[in-house]
CSV table of C-alpha atoms and ligand atoms in Angstrom, one decimal:
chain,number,residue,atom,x,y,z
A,27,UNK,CA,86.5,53.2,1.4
A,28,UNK,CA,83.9,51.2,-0.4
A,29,UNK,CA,85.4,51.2,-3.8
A,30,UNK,CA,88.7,49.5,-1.3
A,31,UNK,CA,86.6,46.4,-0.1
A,32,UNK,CA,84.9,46.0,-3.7
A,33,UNK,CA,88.2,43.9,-4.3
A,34,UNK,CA,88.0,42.3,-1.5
A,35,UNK,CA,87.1,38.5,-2.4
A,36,UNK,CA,86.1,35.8,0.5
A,37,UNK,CA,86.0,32.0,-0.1
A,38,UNK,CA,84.4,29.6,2.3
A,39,UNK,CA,83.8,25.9,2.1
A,40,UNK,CA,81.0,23.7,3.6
A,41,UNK,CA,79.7,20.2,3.5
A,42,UNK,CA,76.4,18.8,3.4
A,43,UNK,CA,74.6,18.1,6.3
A,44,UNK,CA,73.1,14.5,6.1
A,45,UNK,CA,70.1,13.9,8.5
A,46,UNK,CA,70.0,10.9,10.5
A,47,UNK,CA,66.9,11.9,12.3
A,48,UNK,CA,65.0,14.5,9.9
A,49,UNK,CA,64.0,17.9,9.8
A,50,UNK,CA,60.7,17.6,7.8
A,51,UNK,CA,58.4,20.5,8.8
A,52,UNK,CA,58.5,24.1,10.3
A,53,UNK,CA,56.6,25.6,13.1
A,54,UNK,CA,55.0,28.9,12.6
A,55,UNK,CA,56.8,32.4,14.5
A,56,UNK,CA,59.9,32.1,12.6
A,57,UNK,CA,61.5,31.4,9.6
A,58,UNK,CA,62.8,27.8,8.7
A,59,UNK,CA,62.1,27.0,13.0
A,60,UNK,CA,61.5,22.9,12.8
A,61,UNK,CA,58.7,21.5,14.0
A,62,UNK,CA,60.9,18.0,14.4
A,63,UNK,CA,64.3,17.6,16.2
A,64,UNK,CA,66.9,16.5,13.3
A,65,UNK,CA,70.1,14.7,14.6
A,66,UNK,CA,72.7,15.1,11.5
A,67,UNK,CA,76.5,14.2,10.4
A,68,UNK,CA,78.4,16.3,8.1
A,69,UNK,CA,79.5,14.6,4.9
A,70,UNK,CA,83.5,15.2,4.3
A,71,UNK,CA,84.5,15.3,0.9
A,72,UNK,CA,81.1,16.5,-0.3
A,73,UNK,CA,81.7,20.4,-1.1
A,74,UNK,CA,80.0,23.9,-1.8
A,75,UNK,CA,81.9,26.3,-1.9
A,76,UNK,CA,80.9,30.1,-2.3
A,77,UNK,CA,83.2,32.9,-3.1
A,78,UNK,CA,82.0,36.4,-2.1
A,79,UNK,CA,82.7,40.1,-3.2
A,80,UNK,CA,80.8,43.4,-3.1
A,81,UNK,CA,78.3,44.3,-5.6
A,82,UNK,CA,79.3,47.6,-7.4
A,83,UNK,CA,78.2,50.3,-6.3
A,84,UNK,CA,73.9,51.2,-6.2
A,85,UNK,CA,74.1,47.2,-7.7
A,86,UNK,CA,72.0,44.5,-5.7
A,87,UNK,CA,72.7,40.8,-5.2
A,88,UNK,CA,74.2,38.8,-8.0
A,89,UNK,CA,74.0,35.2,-7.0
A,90,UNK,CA,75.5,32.1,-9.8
A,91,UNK,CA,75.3,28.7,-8.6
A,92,UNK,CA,77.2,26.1,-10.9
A,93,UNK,CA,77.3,28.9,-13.7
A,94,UNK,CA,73.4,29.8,-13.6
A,95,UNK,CA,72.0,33.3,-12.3
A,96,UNK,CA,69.7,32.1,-9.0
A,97,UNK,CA,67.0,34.6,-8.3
A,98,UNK,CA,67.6,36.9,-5.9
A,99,UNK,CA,64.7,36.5,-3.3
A,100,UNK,CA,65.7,32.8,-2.4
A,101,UNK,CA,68.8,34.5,-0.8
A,102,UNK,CA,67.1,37.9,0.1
A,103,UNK,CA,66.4,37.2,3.7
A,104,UNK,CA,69.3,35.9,4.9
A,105,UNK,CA,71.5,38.3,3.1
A,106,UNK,CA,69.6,40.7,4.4
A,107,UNK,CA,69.8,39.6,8.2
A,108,UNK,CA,73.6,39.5,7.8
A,109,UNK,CA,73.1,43.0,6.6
A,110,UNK,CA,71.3,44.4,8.9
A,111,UNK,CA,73.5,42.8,11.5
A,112,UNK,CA,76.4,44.7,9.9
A,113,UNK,CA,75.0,47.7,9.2
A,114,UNK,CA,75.7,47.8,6.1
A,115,UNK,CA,73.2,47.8,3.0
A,116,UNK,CA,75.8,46.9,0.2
A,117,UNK,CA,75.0,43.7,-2.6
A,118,UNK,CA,77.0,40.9,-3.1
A,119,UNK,CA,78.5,39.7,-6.0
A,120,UNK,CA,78.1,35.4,-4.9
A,121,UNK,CA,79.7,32.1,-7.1
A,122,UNK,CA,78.9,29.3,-5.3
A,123,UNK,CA,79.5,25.5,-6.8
A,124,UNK,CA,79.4,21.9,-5.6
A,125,UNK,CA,81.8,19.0,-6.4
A,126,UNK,CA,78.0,16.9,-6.4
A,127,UNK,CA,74.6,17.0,-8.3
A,128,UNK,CA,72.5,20.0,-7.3
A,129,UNK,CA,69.0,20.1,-6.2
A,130,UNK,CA,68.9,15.8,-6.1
A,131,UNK,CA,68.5,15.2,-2.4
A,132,UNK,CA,72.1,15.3,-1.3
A,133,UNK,CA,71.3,18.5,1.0
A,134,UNK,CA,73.3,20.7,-1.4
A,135,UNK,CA,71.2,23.9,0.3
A,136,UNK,CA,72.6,23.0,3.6
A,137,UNK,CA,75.9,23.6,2.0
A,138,UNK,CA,75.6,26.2,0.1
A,139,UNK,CA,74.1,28.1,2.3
A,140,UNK,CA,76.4,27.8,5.1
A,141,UNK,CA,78.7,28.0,3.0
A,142,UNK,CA,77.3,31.4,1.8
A,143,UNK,CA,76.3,32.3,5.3
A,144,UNK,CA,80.3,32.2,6.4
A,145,UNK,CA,81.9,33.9,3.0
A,146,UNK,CA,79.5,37.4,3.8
A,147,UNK,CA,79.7,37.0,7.5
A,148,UNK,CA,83.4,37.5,6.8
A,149,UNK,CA,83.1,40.2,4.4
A,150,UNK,CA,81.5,42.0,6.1
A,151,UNK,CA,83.6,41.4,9.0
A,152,UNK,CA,81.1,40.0,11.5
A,153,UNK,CA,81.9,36.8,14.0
A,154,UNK,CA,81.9,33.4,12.0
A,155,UNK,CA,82.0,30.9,14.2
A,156,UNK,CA,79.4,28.1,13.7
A,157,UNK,CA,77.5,29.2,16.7
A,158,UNK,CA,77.0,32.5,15.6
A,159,UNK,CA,76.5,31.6,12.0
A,160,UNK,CA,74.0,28.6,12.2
A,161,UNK,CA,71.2,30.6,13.4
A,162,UNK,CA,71.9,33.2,10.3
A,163,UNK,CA,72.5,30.2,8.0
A,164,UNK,CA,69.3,28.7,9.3
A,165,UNK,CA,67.0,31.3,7.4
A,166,UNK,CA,68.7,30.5,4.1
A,167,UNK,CA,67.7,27.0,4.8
A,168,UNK,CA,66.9,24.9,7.3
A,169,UNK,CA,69.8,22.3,7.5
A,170,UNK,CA,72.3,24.7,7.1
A,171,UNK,CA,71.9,25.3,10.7
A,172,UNK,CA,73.8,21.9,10.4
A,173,UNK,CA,75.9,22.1,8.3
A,174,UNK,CA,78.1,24.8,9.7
A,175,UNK,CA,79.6,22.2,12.2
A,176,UNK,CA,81.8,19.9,11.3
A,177,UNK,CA,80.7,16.1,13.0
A,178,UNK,CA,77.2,16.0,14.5
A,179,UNK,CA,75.0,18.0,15.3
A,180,UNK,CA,71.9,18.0,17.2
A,181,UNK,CA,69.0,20.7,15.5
A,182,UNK,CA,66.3,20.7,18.4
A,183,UNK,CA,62.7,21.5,17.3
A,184,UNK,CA,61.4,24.9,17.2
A,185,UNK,CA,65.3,25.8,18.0
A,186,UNK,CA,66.6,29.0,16.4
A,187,UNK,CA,69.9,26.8,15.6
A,188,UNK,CA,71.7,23.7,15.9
A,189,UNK,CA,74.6,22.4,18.4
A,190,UNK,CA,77.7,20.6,18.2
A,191,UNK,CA,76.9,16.9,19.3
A,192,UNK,CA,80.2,15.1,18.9
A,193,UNK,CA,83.2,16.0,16.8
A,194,UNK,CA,84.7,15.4,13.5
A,195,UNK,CA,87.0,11.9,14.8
A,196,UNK,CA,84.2,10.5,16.9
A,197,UNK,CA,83.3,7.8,14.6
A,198,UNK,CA,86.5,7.5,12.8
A,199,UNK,CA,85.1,3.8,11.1
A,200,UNK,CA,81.7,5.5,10.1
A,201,UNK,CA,81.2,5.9,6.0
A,202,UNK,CA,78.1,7.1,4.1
A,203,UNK,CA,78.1,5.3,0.5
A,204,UNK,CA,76.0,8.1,-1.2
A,205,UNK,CA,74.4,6.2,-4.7
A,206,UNK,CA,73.1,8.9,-6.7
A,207,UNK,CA,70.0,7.1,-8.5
A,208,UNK,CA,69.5,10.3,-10.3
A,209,UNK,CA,71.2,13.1,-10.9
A,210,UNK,CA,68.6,15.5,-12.8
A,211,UNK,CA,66.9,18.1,-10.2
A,212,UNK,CA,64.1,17.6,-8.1
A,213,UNK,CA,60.6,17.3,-9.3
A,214,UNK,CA,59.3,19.6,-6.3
A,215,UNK,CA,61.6,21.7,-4.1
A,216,UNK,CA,61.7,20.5,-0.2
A,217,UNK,CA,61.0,23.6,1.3
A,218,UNK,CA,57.2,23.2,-0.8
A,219,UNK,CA,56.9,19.7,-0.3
A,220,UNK,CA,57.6,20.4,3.8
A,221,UNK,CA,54.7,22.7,3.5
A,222,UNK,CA,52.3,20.6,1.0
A,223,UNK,CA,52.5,18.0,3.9
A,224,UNK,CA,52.2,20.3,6.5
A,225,UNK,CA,49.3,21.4,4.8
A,226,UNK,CA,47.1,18.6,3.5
A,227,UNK,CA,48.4,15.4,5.3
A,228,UNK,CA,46.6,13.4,7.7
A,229,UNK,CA,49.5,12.0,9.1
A,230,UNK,CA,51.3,15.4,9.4
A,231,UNK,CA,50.7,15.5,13.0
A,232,UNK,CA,51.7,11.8,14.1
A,233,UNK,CA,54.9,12.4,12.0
A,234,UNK,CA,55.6,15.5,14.1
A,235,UNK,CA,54.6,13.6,17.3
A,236,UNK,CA,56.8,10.2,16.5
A,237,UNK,CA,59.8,12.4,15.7
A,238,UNK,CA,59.8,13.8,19.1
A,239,UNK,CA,59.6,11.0,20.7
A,240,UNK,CA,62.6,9.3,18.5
A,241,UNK,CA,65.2,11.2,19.6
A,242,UNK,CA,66.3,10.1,23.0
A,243,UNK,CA,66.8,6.6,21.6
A,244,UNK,CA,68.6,8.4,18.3
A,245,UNK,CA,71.0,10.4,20.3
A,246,UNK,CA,71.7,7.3,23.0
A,247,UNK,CA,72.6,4.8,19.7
A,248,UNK,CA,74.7,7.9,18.4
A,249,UNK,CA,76.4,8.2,21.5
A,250,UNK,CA,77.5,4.4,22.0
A,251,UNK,CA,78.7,4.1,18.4
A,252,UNK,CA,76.0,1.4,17.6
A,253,UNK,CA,75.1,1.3,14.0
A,254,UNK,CA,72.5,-1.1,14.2
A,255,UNK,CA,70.4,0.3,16.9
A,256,UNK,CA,71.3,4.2,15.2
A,257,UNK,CA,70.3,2.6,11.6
A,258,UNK,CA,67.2,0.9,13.1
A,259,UNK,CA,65.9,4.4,14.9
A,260,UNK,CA,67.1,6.4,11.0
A,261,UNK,CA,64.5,3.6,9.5
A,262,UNK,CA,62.3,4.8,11.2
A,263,UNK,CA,62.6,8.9,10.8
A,264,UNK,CA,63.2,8.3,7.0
A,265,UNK,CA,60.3,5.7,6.3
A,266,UNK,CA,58.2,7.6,8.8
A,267,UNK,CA,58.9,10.9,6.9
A,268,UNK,CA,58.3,9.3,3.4
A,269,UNK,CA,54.4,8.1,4.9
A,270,UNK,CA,53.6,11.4,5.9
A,271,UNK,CA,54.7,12.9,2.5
A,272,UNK,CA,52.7,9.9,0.3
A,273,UNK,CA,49.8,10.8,2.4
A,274,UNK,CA,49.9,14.6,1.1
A,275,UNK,CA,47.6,15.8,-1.3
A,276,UNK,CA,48.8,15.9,-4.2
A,277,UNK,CA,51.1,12.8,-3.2
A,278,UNK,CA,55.0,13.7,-2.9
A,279,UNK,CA,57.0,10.7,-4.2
A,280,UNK,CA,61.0,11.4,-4.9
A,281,UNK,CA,61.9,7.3,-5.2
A,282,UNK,CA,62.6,5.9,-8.6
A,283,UNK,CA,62.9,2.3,-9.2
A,284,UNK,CA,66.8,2.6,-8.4
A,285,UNK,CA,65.8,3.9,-5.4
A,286,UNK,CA,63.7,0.7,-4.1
A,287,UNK,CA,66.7,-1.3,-5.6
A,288,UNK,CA,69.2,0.2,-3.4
A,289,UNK,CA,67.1,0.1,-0.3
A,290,UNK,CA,66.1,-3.9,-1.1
A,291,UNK,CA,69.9,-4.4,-1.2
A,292,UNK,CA,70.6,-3.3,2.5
A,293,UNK,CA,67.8,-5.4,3.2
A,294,UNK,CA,69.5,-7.9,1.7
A,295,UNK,CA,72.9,-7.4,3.3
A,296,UNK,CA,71.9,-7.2,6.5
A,297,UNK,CA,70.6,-10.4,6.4
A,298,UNK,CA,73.6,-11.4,5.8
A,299,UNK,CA,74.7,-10.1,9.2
A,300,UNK,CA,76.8,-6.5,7.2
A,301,UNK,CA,75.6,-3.3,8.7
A,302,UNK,CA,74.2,-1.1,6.0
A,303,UNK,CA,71.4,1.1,7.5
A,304,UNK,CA,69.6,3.4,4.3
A,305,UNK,CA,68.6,6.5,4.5
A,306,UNK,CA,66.9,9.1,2.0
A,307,UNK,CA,66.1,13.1,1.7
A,308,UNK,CA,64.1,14.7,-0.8
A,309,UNK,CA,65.4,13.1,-4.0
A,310,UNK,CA,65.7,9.5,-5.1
A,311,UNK,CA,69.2,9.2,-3.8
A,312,UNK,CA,70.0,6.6,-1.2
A,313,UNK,CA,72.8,7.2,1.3
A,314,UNK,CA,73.9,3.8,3.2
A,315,UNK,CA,75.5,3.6,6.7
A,316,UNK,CA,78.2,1.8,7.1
A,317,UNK,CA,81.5,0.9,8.8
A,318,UNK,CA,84.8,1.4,6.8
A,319,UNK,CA,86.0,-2.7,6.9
A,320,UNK,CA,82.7,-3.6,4.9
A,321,UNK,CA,82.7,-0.4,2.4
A,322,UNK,CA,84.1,-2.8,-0.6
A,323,UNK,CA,81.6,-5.4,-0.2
A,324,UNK,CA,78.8,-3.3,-0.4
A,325,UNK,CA,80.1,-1.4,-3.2
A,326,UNK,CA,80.9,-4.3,-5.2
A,327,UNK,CA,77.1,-5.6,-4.0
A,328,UNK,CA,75.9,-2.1,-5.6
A,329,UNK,CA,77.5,-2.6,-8.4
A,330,UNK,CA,75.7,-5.5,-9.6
A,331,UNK,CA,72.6,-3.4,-9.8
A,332,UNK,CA,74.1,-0.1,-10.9
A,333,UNK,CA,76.8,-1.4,-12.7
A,334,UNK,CA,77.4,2.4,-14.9
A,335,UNK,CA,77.6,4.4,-11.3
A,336,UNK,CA,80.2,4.7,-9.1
A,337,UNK,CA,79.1,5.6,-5.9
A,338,UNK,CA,80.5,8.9,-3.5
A,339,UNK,CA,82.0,6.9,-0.2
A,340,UNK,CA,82.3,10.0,2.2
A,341,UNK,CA,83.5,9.9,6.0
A,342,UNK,CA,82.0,11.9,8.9
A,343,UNK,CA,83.8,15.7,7.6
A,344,UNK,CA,84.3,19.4,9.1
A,345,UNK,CA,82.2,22.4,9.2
A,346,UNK,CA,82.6,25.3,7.6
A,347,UNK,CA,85.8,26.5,6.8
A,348,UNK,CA,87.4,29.3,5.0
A,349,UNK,CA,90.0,29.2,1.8
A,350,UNK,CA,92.8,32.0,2.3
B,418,DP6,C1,64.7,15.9,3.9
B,418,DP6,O1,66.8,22.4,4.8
B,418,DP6,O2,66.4,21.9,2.4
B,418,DP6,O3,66.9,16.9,3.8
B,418,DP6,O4,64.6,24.8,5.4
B,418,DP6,O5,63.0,24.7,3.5
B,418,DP6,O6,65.4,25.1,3.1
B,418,DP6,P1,64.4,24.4,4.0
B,418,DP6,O7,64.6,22.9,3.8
B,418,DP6,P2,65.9,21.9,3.8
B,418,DP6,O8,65.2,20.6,4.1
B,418,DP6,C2,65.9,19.4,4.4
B,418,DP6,C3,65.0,18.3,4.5
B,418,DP6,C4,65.6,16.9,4.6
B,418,DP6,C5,65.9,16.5,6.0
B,418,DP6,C6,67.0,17.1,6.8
B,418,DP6,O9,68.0,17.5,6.2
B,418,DP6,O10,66.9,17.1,8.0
């Protein structure tokens, strides 16, 4: 029976989950539980996908992302949840890849592990709809929770997963402009620089406090389609996020130069009465907020100060989805 399924093969696709309210912090009783409500839209276009098989026999998890061997114990305790849920104590033989830069702040654990989460839920033929998988994806890492819905999502603190806010053609005008500043990996993971600031910042708690209390007005702008109040409420989760890390000890700082650039340029534009709200993660790359009708203008405006990139234009996408 078990030699039969070895040849069985799963592949399931996910997108990034980009946070316009963030997830920046965990409370303690669980694993990855936030300690701030994150409000999120899933980037179409953006993909990890992860294909799935059983290990051989007596064999334990083999995991290659982008054609590197990952250790084993980032994926351990989800793998093993979906195990135990199955009953079933085989490995897993996992490729996974993205069509974007890896560990640079484009939230390419949210997709990979939802997109993980789904291909062994399958396998191992347990339910795989995004309710029942964002609370499994969850423990792989936090936004993944996301990330298995398609459109937005809504990730309540201390919540065990995330919901379904509006669908995938709610906001058909909306683009993200992703510039990717940098594409070389992270200088310090997220997962440790949520828990460095957890740990030694004084603003730590007033982060956790204001985040609360910025989601009402987050989800109402949302709602009613209004960029400018949404981007002015995402200013203030991202900015308000980046002050609690900079207060950390040691100090966490993921901008480069390019970074500031891209951000003085919204600045910029906005003044000029175009609607391009910012927003950044744990890496140097800035993701803008736009509509659609002024996407050319503020690429050819990027352009002028990154003339050798071309940035990712990607539209509110789906969830998780599986390739036959
Ligand atoms: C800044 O989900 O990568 O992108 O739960 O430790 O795996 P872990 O963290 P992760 O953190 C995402 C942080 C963020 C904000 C967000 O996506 O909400």
């Amino acid at each position: 029976m078990k030699r039969e399924s070895s040849m069985q093969e799963i592949t399931a696709v996910a997108s990034p989950s980009l946070a316009l309210l963030k997830y920046w912090g965990k409370q303690d009783g669980g694993i990855n539980l936030p300690a701030t409500p994150s409000i999120a839209v899933t980037l179409g276009g953006l993909e990890s996908r992860a294909r799935v098989a059983f290990a051989p026999d007596g064999t334990g998890d083999l995991i290659v992302l982008n054609g590197r061997e990952q250790p084993p114990h980032h994926f351990a305790p989800m793998l093993n949840e979906l195990r135990q849920l199955a009953r079933d104590d085989r490995g897993f033989v996992i490729e996974s890849s993205n069509n974007f830069p890896t560990a640079a702040g484009l939230a390419s654990s949210s997709s990979g592990f939802a997109a993980v989460a789904g291909a062994v839920a399958r396998l191992l033929g347990l339910p795989t709809e995004p309710e029942q998988l964002s609370p499994i994806a969850r423990i792989g890492s936090g936004s993944a929770a996301r990330a298995v819905f398609g459109g937005f999502t809504l990730w309540p603190a201390g919540a065990s997963c995330a919901t379904p806010l509006h669908p995938v053609d709610f906001w058909p005008e909306l683009r993200v402009v992703v510039v990717t500043v940098s594409a070389g990996a992270k200088s310090i993971s997220s997962r440790a620089a949520m828990e460095a600031t957890r740990r030694s910042s004084p603003y730590y708690e007033a982060w956790v406090r204001d985040a609360a209390a910025l989601l009402e007005d987050g989800i109402e702008a949302l709602a009613s389609r209004d960029l400018e109040k949404l981007g002015v409420i995402m200013r203030r989760s991202y900015m308000r996020m980046f002050g609690s890390m900079l207060a950390a000890d040691d100090p966490i700082l993921y901008w480069r130069a390019g970074s500031l650039n891209a951000l003085l340029l919204c600045e910029e534009l906005r003044g000029r009465g175009i609607q391009a709200w910012e927003t950044m993660d744990a890496g140097p790359q800035v993701k803008i907020l736009t509509e659609e009708s002024s996407v050319e203008l503020v690429l050819e405006e990027l352009h002028a100060y990154f003339p050798e990139k071309t940035p990712l234009v990607a539209a509110p996408g789906p969830g998780l989805r599986f390739v036959e």
